[in-house]
XYZ file of C-alpha atoms in Angstrom:
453
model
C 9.588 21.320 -16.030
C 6.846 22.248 -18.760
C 6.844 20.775 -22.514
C 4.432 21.946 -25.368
C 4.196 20.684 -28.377
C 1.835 21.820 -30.920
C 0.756 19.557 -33.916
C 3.924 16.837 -33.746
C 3.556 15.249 -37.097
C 4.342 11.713 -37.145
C 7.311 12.410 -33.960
C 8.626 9.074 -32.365
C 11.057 9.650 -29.892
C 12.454 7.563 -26.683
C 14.487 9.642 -24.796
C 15.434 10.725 -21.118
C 13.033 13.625 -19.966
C 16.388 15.855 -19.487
C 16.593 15.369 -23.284
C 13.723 16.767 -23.753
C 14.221 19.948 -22.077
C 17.397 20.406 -24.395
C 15.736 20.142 -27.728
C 12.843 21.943 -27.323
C 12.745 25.291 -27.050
C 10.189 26.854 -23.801
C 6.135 27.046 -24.800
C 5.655 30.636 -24.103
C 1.933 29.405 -22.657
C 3.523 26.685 -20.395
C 4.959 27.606 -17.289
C 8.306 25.772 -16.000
C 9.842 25.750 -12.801
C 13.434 25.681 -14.048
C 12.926 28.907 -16.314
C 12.893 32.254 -15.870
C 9.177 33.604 -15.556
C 8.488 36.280 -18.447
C 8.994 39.783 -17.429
C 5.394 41.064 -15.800
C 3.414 43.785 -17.554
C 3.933 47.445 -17.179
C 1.749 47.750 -13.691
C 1.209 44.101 -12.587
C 1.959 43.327 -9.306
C 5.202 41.589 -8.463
C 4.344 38.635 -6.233
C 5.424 38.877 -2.699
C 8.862 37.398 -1.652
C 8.686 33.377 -0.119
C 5.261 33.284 -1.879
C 3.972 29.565 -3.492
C 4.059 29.519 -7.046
C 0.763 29.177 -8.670
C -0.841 25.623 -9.375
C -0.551 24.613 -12.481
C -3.859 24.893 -14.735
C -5.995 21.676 -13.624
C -9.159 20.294 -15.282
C -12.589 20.839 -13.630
C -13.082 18.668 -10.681
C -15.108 15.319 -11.154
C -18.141 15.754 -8.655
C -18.604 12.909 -7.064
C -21.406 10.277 -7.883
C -24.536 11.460 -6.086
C -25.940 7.475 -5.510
C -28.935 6.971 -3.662
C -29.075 6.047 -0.531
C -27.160 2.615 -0.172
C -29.627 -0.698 0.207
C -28.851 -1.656 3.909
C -29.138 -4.971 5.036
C -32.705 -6.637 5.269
C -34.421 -5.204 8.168
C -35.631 -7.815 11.354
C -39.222 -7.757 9.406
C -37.996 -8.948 6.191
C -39.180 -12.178 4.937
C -36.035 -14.406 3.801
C -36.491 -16.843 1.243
C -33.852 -19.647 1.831
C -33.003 -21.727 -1.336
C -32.976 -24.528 0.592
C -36.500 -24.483 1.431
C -36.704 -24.894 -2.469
C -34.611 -27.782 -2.334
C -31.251 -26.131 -2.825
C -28.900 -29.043 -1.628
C -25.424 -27.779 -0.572
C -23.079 -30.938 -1.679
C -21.246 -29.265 -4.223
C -22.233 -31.271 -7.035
C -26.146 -31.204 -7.139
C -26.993 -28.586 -9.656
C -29.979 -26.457 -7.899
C -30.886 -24.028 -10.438
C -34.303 -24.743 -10.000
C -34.749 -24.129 -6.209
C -32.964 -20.770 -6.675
C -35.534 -19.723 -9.526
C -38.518 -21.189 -7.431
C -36.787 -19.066 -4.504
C -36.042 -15.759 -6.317
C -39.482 -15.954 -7.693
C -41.161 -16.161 -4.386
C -38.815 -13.511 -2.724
C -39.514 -11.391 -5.786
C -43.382 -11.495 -5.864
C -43.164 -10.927 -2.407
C -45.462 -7.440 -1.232
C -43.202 -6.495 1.497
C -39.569 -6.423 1.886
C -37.864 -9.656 0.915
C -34.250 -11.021 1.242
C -32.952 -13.912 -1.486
C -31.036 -15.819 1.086
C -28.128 -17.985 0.569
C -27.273 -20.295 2.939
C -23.366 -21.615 4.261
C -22.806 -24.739 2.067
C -21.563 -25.222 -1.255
C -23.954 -24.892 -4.389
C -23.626 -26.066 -8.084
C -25.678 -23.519 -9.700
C -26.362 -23.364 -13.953
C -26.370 -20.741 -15.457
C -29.242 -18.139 -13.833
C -30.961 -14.777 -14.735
C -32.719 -12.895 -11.540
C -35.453 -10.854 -13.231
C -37.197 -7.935 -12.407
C -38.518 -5.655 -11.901
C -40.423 -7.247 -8.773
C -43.614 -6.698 -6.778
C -44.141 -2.851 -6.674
C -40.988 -2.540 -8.146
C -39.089 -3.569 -5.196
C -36.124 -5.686 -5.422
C -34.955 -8.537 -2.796
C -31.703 -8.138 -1.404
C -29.791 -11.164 -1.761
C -27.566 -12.355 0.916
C -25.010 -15.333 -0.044
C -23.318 -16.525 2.750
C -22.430 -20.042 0.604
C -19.758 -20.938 -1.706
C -21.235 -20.802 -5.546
C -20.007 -22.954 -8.296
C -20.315 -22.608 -11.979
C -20.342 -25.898 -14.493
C -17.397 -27.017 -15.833
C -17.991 -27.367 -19.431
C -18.896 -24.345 -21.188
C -21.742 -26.311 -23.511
C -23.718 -25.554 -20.124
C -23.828 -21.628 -21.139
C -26.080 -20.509 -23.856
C -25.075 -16.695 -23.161
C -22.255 -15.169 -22.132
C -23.417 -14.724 -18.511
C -23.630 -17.385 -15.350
C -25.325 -15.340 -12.676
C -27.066 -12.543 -14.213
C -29.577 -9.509 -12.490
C -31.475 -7.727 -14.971
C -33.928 -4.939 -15.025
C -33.587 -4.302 -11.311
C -33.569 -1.418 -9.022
C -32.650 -0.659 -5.118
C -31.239 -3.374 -3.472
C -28.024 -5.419 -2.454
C -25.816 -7.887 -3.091
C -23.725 -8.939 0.211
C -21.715 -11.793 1.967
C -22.932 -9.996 5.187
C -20.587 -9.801 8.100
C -18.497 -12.502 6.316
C -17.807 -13.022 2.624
C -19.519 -15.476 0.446
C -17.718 -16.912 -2.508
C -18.730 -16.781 -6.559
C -16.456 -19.602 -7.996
C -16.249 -19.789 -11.799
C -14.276 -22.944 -11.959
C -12.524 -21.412 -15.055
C -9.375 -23.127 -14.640
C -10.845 -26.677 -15.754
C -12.023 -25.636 -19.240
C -12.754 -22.613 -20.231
C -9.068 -21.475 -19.574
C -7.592 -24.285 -21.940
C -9.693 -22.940 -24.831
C -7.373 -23.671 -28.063
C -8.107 -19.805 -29.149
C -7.054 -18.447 -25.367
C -3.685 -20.516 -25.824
C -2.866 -19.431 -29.155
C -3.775 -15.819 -28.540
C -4.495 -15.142 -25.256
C -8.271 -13.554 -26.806
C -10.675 -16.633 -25.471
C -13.113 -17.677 -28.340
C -16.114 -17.985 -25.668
C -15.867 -15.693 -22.596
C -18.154 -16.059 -19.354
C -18.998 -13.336 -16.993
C -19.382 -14.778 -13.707
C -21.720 -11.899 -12.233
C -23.393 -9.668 -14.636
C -25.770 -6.390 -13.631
C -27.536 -5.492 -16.922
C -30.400 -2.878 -16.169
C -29.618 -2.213 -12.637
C -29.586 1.059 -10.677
C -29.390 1.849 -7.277
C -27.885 -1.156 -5.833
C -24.693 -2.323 -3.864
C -22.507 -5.037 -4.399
C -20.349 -5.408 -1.191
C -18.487 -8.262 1.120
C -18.349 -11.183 -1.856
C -15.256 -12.941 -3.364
C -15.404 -13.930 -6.714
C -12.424 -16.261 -8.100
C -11.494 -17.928 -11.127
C -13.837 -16.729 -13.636
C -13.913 -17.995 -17.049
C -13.806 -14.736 -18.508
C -14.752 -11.658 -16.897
C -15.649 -11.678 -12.630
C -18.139 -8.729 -12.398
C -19.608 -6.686 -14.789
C -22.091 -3.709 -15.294
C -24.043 -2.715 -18.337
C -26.413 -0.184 -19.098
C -26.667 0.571 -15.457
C -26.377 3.639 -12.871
C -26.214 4.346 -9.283
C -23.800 1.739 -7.771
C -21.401 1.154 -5.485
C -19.119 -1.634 -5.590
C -16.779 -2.030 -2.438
C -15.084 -5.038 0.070
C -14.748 -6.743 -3.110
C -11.882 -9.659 -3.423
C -11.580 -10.445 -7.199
C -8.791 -13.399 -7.488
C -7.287 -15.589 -10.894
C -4.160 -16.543 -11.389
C -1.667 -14.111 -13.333
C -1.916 -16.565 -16.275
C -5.293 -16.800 -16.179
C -6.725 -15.265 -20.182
C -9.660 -12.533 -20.344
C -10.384 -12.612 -16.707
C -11.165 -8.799 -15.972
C -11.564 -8.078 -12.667
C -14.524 -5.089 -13.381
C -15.881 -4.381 -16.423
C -18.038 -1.327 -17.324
C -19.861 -0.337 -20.043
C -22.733 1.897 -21.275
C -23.338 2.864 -17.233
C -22.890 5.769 -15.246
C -22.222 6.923 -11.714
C -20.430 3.863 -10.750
C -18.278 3.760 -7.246
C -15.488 0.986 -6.523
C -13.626 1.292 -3.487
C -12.084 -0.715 -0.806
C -11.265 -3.789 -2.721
C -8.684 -6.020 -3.835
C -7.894 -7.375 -7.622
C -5.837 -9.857 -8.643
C -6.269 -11.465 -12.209
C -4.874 -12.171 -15.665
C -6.163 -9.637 -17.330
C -7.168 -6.073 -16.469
C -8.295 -5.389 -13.119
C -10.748 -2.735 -13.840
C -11.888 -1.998 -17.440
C -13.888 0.958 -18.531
C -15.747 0.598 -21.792
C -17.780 2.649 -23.896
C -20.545 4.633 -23.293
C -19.185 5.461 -19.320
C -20.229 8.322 -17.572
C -18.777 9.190 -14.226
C -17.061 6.641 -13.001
C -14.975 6.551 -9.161
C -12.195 4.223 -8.128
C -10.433 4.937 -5.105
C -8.458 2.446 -2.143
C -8.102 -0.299 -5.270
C -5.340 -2.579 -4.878
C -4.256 -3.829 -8.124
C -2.196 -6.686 -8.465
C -1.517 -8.753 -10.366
C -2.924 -8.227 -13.923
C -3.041 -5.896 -16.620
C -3.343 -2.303 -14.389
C -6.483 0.150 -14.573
C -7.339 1.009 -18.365
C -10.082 2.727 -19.767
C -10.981 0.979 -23.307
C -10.544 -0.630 -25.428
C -12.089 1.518 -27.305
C -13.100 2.311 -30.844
C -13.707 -1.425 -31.986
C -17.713 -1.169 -32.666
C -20.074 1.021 -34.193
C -22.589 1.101 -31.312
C -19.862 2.732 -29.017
C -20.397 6.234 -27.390
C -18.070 7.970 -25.329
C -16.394 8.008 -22.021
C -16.680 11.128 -19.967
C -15.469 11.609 -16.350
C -13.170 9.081 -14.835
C -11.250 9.568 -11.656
C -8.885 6.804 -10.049
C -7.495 8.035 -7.122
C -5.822 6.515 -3.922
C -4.481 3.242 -5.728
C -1.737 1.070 -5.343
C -0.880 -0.668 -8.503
C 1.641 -3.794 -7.865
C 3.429 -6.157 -10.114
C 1.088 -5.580 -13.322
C 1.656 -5.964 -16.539
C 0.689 -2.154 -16.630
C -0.240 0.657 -14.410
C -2.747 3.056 -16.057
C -3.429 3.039 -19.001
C -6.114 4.023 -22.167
C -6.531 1.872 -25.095
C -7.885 2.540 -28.515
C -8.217 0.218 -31.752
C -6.955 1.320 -34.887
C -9.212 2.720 -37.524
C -12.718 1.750 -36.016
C -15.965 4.614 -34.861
C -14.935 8.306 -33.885
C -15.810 9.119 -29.727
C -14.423 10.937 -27.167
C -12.444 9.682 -24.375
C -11.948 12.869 -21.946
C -11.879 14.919 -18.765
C -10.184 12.343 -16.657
C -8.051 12.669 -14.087
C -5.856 9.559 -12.577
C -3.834 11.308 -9.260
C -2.414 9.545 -5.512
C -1.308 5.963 -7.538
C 1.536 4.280 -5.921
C 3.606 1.678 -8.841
C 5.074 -1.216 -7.612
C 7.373 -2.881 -10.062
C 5.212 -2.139 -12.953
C 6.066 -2.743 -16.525
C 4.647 0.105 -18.142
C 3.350 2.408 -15.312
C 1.824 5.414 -18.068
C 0.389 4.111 -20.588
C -1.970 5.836 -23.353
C -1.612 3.027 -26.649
C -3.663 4.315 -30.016
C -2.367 1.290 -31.684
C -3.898 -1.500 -29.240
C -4.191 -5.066 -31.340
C -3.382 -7.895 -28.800
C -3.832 -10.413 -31.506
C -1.403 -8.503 -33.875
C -3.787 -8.447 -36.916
C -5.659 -5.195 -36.965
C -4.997 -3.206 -39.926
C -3.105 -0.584 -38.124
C -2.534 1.415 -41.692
C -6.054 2.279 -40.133
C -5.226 5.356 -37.302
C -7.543 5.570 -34.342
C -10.612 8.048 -34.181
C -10.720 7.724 -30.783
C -10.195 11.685 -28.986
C -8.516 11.339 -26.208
C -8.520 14.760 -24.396
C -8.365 16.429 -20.824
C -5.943 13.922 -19.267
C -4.923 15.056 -15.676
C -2.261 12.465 -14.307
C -0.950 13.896 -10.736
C 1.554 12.507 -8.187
C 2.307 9.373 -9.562
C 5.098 7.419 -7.431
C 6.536 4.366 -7.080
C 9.332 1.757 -9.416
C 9.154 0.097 -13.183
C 10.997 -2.834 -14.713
C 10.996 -1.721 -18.385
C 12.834 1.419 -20.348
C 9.505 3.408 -20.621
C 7.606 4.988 -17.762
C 5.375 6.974 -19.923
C 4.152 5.762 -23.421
C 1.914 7.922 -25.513
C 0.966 6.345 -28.886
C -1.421 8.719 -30.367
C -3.589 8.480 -33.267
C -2.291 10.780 -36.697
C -6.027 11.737 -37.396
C -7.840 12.181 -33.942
C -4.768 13.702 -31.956
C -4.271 13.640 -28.248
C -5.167 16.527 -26.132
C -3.676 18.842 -23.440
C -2.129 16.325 -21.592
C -0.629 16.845 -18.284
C 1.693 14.904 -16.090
C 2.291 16.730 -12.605
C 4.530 15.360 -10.112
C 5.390 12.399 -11.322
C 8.343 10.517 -9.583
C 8.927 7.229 -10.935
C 12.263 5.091 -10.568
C 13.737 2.988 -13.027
C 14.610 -0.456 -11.136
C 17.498 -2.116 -13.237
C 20.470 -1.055 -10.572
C 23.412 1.361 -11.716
C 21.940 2.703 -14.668
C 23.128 5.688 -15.954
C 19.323 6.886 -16.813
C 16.690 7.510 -14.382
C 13.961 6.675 -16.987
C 13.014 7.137 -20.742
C 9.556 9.027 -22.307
C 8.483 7.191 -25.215
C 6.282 9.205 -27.857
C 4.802 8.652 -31.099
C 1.659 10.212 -33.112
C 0.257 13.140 -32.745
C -0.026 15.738 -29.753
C -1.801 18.990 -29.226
C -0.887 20.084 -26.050
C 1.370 18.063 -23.651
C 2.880 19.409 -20.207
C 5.196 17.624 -17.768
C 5.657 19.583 -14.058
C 8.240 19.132 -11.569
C 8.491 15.171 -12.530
C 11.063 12.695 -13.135
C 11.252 8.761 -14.706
């Protein structure tokens, strides 16, 4: 089955895909598989009998990132600087900011190769910063085979970060053979925020670990749990792979992003697990080749690239791939987000293919009109271009009466979009429908192929 529709002024429609195919008549550029192929050209070539039928038209591949080699563990003649040789004390309570400074200093002034090391134990650790760049520009690894703990109150953060590693370059970030634990004890405050209960948008969010400045570096084998806002995020960085990554908050839990990217490029995530209130992967502005693959999603708010739009300082998002996924019990499954009215990028050449839905709300999502707090001026359309959107064997079940949702902006429409293979089933039992294909805005080029929802 193949649907164009060129310049759709103002359509809204909810309707069964079936539907669709009666009241519009066949694209002659967009080929269907329940049509009759135009008669060929006076000397083409016929094709021969039991042949495939050709692939539909696909966007240029997304190369992989080409990261540097990955930091390996600290080789036998490292020099480890344990924090507790600083005076670290592992009790839980003491607050040993200090001893990890004195530490990181030491490892980071080092002149050979170093290794930040944290010992088994628990730690109450204020807020931090791990500067660079180090001694001949060569970064510790760090090793945290302890339990971390963030204060309580948030009057102990003067910046939005608790653990932060800035302006650094070639190294990593492990639990080791075992996993090490990043707790951001969000639950006893910062969760109970009178703005996060009256609008689920926290007045005062918290990243627990934030990579600002970094390239060439690995973040591998940790756990980080009940952040106050965000777990992990990356900004204005390049060359990373994140992977054996638990991320875990309770469904409930407001503004806790599992991953959060922005303004970096040739990022990896793979082999992990995500399970928050809020999105489990985010991809911001200013994104350049990003790769998640072997995610497990669940619960939370699904994959989404945006929000987007909101500030003038944003630049655009090019080259996104999430493949290999399975997405289960989320709020939604993948989705892109813009603001209404706001600055004029591009969101394009993405391609989200292999996803398995498991009892997801709103499995497709793209939403032109996002305002979670309900009080955006959405007279205001989106400038946001979202274009080259490849969405490819998609499987799996839903709960609501939508499996795919475009709301596209009236001034900056949506672009050749193409859903291939796309089997989703509706969940509510003995329904007469098999799924509904909810549209509003404006389109300039969508195709749907051999799919049903």
């Amino acid at each position: 089955m193949a649907i164009c529709y060129r310049n759709i002024l103002v359509f809204i429609a909810l309707f069964h895909v079936s539907i669709v195919v009666a009241a519009f008549p066949p694209c002659q550029t967009c080929g269907s598989p329940n049509e009759s192929p135009p008669a060929p050209k006076p000397g083409a070539s016929l094709p021969e009998p039991g042949a495939p039928e050709a692939s539909p038209p696909e966007l240029a591949p997304i190369p992989p990132p080409e990261l540097s080699p990955e930091p390996s563990e600290a080789p036998r003649d490292d020099k480890v600087f344990d924090v507790t040789e600083y005076d670290a004390v592992a009790d839980g309570w003491t607050e040993s900011r200090l001893a990890f400074l004195a530490a990181w200093k030491a490892a980071c002034d080092h002149p050979g190769n170093s290794t930040f090391y944290i010992p088994e134990g628990i730690f109450m650790v204020a807020p931090i910063t791990f500067h660079g760049p180090c001694y001949n520009d060569l970064s510790p690894n760090v090793k945290i085979k302890g339990t971390l703990l963030a204060p309580i109150r948030l009057t102990a953060f003067k910046s939005h970060h608790w653990i932060a590693f800035k302006n650094l370059k070639g190294f990593a970030v492990t639990g080791g053979t075992e996993t090490g634990k990043v707790d951001g004890q969000g639950e006893a405050e910062a969760w109970q925020q009178s703005s996060c209960l009256k609008a689920a948008r926290c007045k005062k969010l918290i990243t627990s670990m934030f990579f600002i400045n970094v390239s060439h570096a690995s973040i591998s084998n940790i756990t980080l749990l009940n952040g106050k806002g965000f777990h992990l995020g990356l900004h204005k960085s390049n060359d990373i792979n994140i992977y054996n990554v638990n991320i875990i908050a309770p469904e409930d839990s407001p503004n806790t992003d599992g991953i959060h990217v922005s303004h970096s490029s040739n990022i990896s995530i793979f082999s992990s697990t995500i399970g928050v209130g809020d999105d489990c992967i985010s991809i911001g502005s200013g994104s350049n080749n990003i790769s998640i693959s072997d995610v497990r999603c669940g619960p939370g708010h699904g994959i989404s690239v945006g929000s987007l739009g909101k500030y003038k300082t944003e630049t655009d998002v090019v080259g996104i791939s999430v493949r290999n996924c399975t997405i289960n019990g989320t709020e939604n499954g993948i989705r892109m987000k813009s603001w209404p009215g706001g600055r004029a990028i591009n969101a394009y050449n993405m391609t989200f293919e292999d996803i398995l839905m498991i009892n997801v709300s709103n499995p497709i999502v793209i939403d032109q009109e996002y305002c979670p707090s309900h009080k955006c001026k959405t007279t205001k359309p989106s400038l946001v271009k979202v274009k080259d959107i490849l969405i490819r064997n998609i499987s799996g079940t839903y709960n609501t009466k939508s499996a795919v949702t475009l709301l596209c902006s009236s001034d900056a429409p949506c672009e050749d979009i193409r859903l291939v293979n796309i089997s989703l089933n509706y969940l509510v039992p003995h329904t007469p429908r098999q799924g509904r294909f909810n549209i509003k805005g404006f389109l300039n080029g969508l195709q749907v192929i051999n799919s049903k929802f």
